[in-house]
Short mmCIF file of C-alpha atoms in Angstrom, two decimals:
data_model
loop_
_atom_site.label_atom_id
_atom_site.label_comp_id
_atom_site.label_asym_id
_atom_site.label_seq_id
_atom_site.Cartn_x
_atom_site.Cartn_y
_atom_site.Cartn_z
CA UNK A 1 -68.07 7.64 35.87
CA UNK A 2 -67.09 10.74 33.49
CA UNK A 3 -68.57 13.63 33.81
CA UNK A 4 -69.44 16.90 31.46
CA UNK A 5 -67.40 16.55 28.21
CA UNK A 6 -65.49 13.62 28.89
CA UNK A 7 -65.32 11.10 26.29
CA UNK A 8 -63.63 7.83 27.98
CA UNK A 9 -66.58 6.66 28.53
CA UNK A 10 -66.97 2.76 27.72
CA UNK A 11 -70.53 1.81 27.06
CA UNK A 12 -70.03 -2.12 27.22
CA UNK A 13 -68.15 -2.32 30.68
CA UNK A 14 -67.45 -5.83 31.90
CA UNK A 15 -68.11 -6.38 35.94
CA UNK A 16 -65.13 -7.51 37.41
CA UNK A 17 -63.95 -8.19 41.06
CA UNK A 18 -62.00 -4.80 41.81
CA UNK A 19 -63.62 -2.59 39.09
CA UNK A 20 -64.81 -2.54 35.43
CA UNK A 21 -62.82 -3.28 32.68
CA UNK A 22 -63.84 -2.10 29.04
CA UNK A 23 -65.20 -5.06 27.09
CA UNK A 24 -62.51 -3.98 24.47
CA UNK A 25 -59.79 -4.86 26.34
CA UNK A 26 -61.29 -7.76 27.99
CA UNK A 27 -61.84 -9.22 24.47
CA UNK A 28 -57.84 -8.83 23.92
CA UNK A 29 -55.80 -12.26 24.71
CA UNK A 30 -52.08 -12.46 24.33
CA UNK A 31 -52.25 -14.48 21.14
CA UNK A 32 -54.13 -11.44 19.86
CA UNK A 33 -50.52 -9.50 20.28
CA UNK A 34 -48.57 -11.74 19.24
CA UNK A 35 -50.12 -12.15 15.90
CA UNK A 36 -50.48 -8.23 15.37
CA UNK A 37 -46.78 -8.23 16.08
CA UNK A 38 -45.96 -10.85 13.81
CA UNK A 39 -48.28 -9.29 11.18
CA UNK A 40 -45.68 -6.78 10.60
CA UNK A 41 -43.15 -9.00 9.40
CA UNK A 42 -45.53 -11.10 7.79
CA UNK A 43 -46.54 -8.08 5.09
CA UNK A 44 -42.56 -6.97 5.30
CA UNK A 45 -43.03 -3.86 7.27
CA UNK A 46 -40.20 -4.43 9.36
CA UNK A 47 -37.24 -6.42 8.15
CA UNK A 48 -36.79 -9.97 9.17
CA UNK A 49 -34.82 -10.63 12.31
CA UNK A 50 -31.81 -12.04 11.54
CA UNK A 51 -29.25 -13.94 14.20
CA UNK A 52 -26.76 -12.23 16.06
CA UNK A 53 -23.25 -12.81 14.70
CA UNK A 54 -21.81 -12.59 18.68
CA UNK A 55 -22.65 -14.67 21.73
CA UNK A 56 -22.85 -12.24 25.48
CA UNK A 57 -21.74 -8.79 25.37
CA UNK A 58 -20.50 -6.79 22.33
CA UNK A 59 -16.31 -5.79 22.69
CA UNK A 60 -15.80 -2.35 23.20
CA UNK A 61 -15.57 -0.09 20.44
CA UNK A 62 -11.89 0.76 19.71
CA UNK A 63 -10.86 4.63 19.82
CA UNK A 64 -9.80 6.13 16.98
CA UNK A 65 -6.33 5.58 15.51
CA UNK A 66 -6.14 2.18 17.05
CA UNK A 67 -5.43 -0.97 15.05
CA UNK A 68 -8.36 -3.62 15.10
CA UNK A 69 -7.15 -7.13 15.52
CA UNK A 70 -8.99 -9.71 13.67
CA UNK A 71 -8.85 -13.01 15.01
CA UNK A 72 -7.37 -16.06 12.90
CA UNK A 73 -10.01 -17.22 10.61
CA UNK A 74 -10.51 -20.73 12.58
CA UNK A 75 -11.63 -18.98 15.83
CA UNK A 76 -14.23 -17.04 13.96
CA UNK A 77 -17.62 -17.73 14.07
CA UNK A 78 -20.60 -17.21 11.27
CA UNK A 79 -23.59 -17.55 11.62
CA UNK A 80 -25.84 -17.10 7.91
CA UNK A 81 -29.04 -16.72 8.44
CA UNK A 82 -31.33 -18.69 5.42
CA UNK A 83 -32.43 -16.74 2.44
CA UNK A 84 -36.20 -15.52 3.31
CA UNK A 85 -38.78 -16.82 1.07
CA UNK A 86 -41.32 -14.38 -0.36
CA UNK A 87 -44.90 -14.70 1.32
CA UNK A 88 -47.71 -14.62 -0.73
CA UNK A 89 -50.44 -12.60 0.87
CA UNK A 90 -52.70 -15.78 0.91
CA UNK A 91 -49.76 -17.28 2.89
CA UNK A 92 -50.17 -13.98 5.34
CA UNK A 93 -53.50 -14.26 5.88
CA UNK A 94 -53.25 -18.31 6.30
CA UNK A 95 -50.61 -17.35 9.54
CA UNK A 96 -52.50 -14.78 10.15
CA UNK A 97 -55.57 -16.80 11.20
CA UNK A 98 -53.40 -19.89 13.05
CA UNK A 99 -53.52 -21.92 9.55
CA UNK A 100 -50.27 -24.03 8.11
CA UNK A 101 -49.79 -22.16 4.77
CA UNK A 102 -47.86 -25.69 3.85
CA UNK A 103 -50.60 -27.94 4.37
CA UNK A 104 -53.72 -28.44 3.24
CA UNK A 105 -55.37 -25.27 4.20
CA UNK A 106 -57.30 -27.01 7.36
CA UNK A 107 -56.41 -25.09 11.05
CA UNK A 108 -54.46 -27.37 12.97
CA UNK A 109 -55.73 -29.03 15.96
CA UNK A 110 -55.11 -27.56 19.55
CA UNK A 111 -53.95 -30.17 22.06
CA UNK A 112 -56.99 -30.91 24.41
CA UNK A 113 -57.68 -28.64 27.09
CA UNK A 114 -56.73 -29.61 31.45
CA UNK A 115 -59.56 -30.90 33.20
CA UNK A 116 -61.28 -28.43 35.13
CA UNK A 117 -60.40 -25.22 32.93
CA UNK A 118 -61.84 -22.95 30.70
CA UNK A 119 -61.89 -22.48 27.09
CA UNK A 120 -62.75 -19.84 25.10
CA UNK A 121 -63.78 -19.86 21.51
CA UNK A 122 -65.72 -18.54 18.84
CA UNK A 123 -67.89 -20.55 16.35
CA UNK A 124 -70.70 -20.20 13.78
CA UNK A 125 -73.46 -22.24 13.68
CA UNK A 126 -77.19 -21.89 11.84
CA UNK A 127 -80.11 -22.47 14.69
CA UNK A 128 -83.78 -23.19 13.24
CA UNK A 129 -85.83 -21.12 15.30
CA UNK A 130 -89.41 -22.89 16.30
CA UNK A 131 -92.49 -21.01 15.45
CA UNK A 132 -93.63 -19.04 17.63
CA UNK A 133 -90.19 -18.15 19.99
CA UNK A 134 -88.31 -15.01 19.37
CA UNK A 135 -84.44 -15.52 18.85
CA UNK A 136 -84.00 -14.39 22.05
CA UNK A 137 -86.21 -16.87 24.19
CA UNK A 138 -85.03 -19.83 21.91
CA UNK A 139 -80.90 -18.79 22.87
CA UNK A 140 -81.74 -18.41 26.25
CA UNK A 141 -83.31 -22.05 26.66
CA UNK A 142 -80.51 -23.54 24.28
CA UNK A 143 -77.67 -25.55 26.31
CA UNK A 144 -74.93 -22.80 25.17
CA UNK A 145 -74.41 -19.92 27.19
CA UNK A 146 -75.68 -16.56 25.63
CA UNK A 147 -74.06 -13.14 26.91
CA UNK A 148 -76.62 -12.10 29.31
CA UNK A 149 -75.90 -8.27 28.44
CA UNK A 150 -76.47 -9.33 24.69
CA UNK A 151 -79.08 -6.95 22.65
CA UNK A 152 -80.93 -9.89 21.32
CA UNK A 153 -84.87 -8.49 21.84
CA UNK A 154 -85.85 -6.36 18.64
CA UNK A 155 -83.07 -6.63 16.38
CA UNK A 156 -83.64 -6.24 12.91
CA UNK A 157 -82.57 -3.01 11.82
CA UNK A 158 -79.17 -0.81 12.51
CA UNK A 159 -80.09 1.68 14.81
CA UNK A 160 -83.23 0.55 15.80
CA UNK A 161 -84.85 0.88 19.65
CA UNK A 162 -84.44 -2.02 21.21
CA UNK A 163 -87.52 -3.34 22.17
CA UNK A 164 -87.81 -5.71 25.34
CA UNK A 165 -90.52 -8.47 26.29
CA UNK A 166 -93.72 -6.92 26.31
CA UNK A 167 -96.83 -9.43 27.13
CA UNK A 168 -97.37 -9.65 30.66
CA UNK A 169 -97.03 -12.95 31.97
CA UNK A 170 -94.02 -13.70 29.57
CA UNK A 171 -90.76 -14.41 31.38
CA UNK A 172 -88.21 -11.70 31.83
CA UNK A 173 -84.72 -13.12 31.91
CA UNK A 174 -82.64 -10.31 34.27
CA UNK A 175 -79.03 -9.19 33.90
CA UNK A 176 -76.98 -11.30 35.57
CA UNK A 177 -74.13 -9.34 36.78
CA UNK A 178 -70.74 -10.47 36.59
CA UNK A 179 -70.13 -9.67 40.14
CA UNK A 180 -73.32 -10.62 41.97
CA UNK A 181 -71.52 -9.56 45.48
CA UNK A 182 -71.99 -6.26 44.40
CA UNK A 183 -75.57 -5.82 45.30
CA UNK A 184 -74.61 -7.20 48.63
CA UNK A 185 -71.90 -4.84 49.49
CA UNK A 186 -72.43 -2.75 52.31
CA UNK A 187 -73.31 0.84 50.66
CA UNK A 188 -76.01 -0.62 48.50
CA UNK A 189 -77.73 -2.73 50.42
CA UNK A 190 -78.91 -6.11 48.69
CA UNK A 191 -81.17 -4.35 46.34
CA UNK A 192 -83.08 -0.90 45.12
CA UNK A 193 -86.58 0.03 45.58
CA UNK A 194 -87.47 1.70 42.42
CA UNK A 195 -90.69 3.93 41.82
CA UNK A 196 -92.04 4.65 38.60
CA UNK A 197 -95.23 7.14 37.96
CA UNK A 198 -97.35 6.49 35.07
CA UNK A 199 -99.84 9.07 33.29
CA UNK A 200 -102.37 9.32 29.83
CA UNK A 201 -104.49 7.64 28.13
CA UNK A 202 -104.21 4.89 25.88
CA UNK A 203 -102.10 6.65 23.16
CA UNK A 204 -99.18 5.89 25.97
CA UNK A 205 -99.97 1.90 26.34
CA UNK A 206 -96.54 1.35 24.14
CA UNK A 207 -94.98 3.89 25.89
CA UNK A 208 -95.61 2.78 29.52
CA UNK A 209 -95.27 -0.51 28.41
CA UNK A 210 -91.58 -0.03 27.07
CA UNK A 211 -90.92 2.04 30.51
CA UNK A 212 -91.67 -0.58 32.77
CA UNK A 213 -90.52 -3.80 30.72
CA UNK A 214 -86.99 -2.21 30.39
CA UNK A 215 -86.44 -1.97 34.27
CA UNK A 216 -87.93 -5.31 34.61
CA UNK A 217 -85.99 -7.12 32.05
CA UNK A 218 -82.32 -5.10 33.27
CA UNK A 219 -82.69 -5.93 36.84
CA UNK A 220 -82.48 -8.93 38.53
CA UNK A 221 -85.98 -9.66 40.30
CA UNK A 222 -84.21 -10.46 43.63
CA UNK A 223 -82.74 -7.32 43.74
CA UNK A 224 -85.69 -5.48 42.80
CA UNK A 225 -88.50 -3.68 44.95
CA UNK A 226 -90.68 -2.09 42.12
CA UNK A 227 -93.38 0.28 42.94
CA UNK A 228 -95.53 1.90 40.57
CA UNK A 229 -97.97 5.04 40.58
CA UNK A 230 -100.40 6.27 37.99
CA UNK A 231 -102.54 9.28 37.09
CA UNK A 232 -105.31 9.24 35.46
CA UNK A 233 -104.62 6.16 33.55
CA UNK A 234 -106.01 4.55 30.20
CA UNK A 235 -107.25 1.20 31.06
CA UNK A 236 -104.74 -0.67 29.17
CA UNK A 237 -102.01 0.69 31.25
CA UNK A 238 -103.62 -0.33 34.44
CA UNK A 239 -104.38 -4.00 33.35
CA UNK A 240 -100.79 -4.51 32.46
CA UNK A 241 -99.80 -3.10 35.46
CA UNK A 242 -102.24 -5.23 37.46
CA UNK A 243 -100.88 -8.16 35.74
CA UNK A 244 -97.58 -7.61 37.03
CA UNK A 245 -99.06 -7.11 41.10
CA UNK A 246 -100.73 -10.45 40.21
CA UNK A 247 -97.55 -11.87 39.56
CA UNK A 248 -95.35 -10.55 42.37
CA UNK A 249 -93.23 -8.11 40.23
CA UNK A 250 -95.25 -4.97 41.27
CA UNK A 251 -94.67 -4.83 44.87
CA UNK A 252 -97.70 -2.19 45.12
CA UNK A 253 -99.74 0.05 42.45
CA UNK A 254 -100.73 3.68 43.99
CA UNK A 255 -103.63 4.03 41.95
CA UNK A 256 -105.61 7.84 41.01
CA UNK A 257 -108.42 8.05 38.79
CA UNK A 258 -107.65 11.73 38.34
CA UNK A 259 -104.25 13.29 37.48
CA UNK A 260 -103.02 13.87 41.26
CA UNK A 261 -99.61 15.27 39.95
CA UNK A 262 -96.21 14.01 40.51
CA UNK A 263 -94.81 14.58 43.79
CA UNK A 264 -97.77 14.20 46.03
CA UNK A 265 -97.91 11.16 44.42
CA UNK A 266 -93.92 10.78 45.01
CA UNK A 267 -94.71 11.38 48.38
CA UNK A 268 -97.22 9.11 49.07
CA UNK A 269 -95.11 6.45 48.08
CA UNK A 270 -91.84 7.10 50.04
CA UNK A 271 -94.29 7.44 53.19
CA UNK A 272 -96.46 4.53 53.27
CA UNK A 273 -96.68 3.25 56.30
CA UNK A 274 -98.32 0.40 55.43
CA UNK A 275 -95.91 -0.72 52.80
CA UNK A 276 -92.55 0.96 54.01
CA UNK A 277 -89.73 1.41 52.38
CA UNK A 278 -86.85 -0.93 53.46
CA UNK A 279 -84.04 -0.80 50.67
CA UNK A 280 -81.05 2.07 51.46
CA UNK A 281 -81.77 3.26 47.85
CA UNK A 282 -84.55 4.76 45.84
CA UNK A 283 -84.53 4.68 41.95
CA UNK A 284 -87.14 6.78 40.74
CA UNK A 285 -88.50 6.90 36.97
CA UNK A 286 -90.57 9.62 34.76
CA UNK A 287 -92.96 7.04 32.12
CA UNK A 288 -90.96 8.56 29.66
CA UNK A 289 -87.42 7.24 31.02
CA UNK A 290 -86.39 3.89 29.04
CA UNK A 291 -83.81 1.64 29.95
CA UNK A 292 -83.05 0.68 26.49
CA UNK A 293 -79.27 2.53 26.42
CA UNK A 294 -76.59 0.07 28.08
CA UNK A 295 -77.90 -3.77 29.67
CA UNK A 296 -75.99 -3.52 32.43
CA UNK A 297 -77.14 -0.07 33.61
CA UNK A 298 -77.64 -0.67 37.26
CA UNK A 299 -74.55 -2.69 37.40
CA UNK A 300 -72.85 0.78 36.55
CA UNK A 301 -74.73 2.41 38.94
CA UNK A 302 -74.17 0.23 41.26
CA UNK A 303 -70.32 0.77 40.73
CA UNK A 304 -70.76 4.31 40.77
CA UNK A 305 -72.44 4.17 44.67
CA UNK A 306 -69.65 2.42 46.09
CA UNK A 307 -67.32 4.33 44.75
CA UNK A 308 -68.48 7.62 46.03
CA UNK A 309 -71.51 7.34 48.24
CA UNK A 310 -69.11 7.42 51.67
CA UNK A 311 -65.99 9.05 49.69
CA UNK A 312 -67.55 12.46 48.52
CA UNK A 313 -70.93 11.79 50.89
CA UNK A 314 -72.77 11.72 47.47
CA UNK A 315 -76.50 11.01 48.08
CA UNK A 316 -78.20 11.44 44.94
CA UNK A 317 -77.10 10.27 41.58
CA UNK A 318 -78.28 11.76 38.35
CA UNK A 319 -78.29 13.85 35.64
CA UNK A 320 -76.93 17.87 36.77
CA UNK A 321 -78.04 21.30 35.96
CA UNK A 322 -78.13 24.51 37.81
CA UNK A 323 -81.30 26.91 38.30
CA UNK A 324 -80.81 30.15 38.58
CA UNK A 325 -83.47 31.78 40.77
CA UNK A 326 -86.07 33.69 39.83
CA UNK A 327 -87.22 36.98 41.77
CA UNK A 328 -89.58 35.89 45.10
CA UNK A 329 -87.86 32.31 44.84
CA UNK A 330 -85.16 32.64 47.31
CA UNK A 331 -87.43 34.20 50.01
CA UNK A 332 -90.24 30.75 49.24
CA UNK A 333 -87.16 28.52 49.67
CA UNK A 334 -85.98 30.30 52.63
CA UNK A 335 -89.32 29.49 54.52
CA UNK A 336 -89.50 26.50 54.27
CA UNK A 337 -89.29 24.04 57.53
CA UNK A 338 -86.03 21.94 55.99
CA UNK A 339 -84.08 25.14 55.13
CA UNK A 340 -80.98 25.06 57.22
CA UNK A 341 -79.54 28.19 56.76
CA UNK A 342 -76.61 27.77 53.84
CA UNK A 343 -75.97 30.30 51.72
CA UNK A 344 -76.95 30.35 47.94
CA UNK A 345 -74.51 29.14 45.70
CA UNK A 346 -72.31 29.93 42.34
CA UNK A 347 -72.45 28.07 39.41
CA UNK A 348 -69.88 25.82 40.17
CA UNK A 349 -71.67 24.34 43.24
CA UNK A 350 -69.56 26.81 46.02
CA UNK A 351 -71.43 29.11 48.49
CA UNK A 352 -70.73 32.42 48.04
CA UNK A 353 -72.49 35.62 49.14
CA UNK A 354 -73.81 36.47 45.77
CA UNK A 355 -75.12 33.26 44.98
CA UNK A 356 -78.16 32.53 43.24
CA UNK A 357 -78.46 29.16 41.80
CA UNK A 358 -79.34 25.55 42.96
CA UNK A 359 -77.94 22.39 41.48
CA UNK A 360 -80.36 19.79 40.89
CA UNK A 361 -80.77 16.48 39.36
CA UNK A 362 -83.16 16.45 36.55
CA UNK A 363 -86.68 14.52 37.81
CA UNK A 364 -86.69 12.00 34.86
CA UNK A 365 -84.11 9.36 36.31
CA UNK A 366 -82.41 9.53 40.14
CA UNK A 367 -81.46 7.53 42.58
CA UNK A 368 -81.28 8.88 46.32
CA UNK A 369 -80.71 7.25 49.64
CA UNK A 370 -83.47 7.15 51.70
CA UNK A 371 -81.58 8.84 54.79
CA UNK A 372 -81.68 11.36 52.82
CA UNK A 373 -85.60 10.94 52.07
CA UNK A 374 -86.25 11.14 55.20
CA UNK A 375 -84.00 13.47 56.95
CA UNK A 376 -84.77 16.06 54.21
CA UNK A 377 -88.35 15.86 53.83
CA UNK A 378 -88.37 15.21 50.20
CA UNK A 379 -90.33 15.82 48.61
CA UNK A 380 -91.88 18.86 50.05
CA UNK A 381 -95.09 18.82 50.84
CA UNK A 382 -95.54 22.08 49.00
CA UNK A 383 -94.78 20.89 45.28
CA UNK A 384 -97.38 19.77 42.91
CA UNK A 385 -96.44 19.45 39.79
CA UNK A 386 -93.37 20.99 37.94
CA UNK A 387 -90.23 22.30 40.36
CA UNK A 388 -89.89 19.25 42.80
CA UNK A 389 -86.72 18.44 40.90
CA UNK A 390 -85.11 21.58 41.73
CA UNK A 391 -86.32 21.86 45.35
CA UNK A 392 -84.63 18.31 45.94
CA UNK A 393 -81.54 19.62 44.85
CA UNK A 394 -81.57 22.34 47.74
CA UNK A 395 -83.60 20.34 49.87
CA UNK A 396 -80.12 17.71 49.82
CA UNK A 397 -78.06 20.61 50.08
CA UNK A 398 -79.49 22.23 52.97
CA UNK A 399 -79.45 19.06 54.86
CA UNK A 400 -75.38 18.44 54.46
CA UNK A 401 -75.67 15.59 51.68
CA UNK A 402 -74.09 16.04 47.74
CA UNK A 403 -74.94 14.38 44.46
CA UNK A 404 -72.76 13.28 42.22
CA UNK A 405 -72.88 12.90 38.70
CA UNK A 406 -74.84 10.39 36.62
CA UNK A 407 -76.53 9.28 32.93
CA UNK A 408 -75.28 12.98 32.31
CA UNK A 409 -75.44 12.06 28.26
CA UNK A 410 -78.38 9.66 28.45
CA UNK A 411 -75.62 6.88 28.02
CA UNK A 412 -77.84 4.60 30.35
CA UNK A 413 -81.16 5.34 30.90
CA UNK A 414 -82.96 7.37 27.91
CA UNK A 415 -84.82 10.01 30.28
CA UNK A 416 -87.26 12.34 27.99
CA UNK A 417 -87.48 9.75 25.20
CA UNK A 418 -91.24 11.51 24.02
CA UNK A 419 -92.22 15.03 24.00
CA UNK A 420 -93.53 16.71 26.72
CA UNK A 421 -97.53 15.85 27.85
CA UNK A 422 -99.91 16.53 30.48
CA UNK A 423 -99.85 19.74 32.61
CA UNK A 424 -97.15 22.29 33.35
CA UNK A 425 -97.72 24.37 36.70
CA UNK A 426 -95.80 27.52 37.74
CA UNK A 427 -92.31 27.00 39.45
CA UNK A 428 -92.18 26.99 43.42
CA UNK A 429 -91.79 30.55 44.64
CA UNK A 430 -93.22 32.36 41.74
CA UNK A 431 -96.57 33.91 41.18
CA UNK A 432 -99.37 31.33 40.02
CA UNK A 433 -97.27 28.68 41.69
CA UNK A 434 -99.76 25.53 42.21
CA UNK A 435 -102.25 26.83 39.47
CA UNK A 436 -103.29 24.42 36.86
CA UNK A 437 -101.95 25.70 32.96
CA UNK A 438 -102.79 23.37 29.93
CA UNK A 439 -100.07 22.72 27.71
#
């Protein structure tokens, strides 16, 4: 996974035993290179290869001064090469794409494939789509296989959001990953509980809507323990969401009439004892966070865990920034019960006497182990509304785990897609901290 600047990243990864490989190069075959390579002499920018005029090693060039001697004319062999014809650039392209420039323009026929294997090809076809069924639904019931990854919901226009399945009730076909072991390896854990808060009234239906549909529609169901928690909710919202605990895709709804804020409501839901949290992961999601950036998101961040989560002891994955601490701030952080004692660190993560900043995950999109949950107290008990996202990040610090890098770019999951709404309260540790401020 890059991080900062880095610009290797490949959007379209393709899941392979062993690790990803860029859908660009797994789209390459080796008749691919052997017809670039041939394109140059097609279009004459090399010269031809011609035959060599000596069979096995060259003789040894003679020093200067010596006499060369030529062999009698019967022991000597030619070979001429035939004059080249010209090629036409219709005759190119014919080559080109696998067609006998000679014949009658048709491509010739492949010899039938083994029993048993795999073939690969492309074709064209026009499908009559019955009223009533989006492209999407009508490919996905069709005998051919469709890319699962494939963008097919929404598009009509370049650049437009992709929109996923929306009615409750409707099916939601999930990403099928091309490694399905993956959810089963040891450091995730079969699958992720995720948690998603929902707030406003009904000028957010499409927004909440969107939220929720994308996470149901890019993870496979099996996989998935989906919990959801709202505040002060329009009654569209809670219907859909209803709909979906009806149906078994809502595990549980944590359900306030009045806005109770964000991380008591966080914590209510990574403590219920009635309904406890089982997975080794927890995905968490802002209403506001859409997974409408890359399919085969938590296939990525799936990758991502096993790659680091015992290497570099990385417990958190998300997006990083750094606070720097305001005056009163350090002494609030110091008191709490979970503070371990580490000193305050530079910019670039280190501890250092001086040090005056915490490195946090932004609150929109993360995923944290729940050892750490629960070993850290997160979130503290002590955070209402604005700040929780910050205090995690010294919360995991102060209790020996690190974070690592993720969605850094929004390359995966669109966190902040709408403006700002709702309340804003005063950070942790400065004055007016837990007071109420309209925005």
């Amino acid at each position: 996974i890059p991080l900062r600047n880095d610009k290797s990243l490949c959007y379209h990864p393709i899941i392979k035993p062993g690790q990803p490989v860029p859908l660009c190069m797994d789209m390459i075959t080796v008749d691919h290179v052997i017809e670039a390579v041939m394109k140059y002499y097609q279009d004459k920018t090399l010269s031809p290869i011609h035959l060599a005029t000596h069979q096995g090693p060259q003789p040894p060039r003679k020093p200067p001064g010596v006499v060369q001697v030529v062999p009698p004319a019967e022991q000597q062999t030619t070979v001429v090469a035939p004059p080249e014809q010209p090629v036409t650039r219709k005759q190119s392209l014919l080559r080109l794409f696998d067609v006998d420039p000679g014949g009658n323009g048709e491509k010739p026929q492949r010899p039938p494939a083994a029993a048993g294997s795999t073939v690969h090809t492309k074709a064209r076809a026009r499908l009559k789509v019955p009223d009533g069924m989006t492209p999407a639904e009508f490919l996905r019931k069709a005998t051919c296989q469709v890319n699962p990854n494939a963008r097919l919901e929404g598009r009509k226009n370049a650049g437009q959001i992709v929109q996923v399945a929306t009615v409750p009730g409707a099916p939601h076909p999930a990403v099928v990953p091309q490694d399905p072991a993956i959810f089963d390896h040891p450091d995730i854990g079969g699958k992720f509980t995720v948690c998603v808060l929902f707030y406003g009234p009904d000028r957010f239906f499409d927004l909440h809507q969107r939220c929720l549909n994308s996470i149901i529609s890019t993870m496979p169901q099996s996989r998935l323990d989906l919990r959801v928690g709202s505040n002060e909710l329009n009654k569209k919202s809670l219907a859909m969401i209803s709909g979906y605990v009806d149906q078994g895709v809502v595990t549980k709804h944590y359900c306030h009439r009045e806005n109770a804020w964000k991380y008591p409501v966080m914590r209510e839901m990574f403590r219920d004892s009635g309904c406890p949290i089982n997975s080794k992961w927890v995905l968490w999601f802002d209403d506001d966070s859409i997974c409408d950036r890359t399919p085969a998101w938590i296939n990525i961040l799936a990758q991502a865990i096993i790659q680091h989560h015992r290497q570099d002891n990385a417990h958190m994955f998300g997006a990083p920034f750094v606070w720097n601490l305001k005056p009163g701030q350090k002494e609030w952080f110091e008191g709490r019960a979970w503070h371990r004692g580490r000193a305050w660190r530079l910019h670039n993560g280190k501890p250092a006497p001086n040090g005056n900043k915490i490195i946090f995950c932004t609150g929109g999109f993360w995923a944290l182990t729940y050892e750490a949950i629960k070993n850290c107290d997160i979130p503290d008990a002590g955070i209402g509304h604005n700040g929780g996202d910050i205090t995690i990040g010294e919360q995991l610090y102060q209790g020996g785990y690190r974070m690592k890098a993720f969605n850094g770019k929004k390359q995966f999951v669109h966190t902040s897609s709408v403006p700002r709404r709702g309340i804003t309260t005063s950070m942790p540790g400065t004055a007016g901290h837990q007071e109420v401020q309209l925005v």
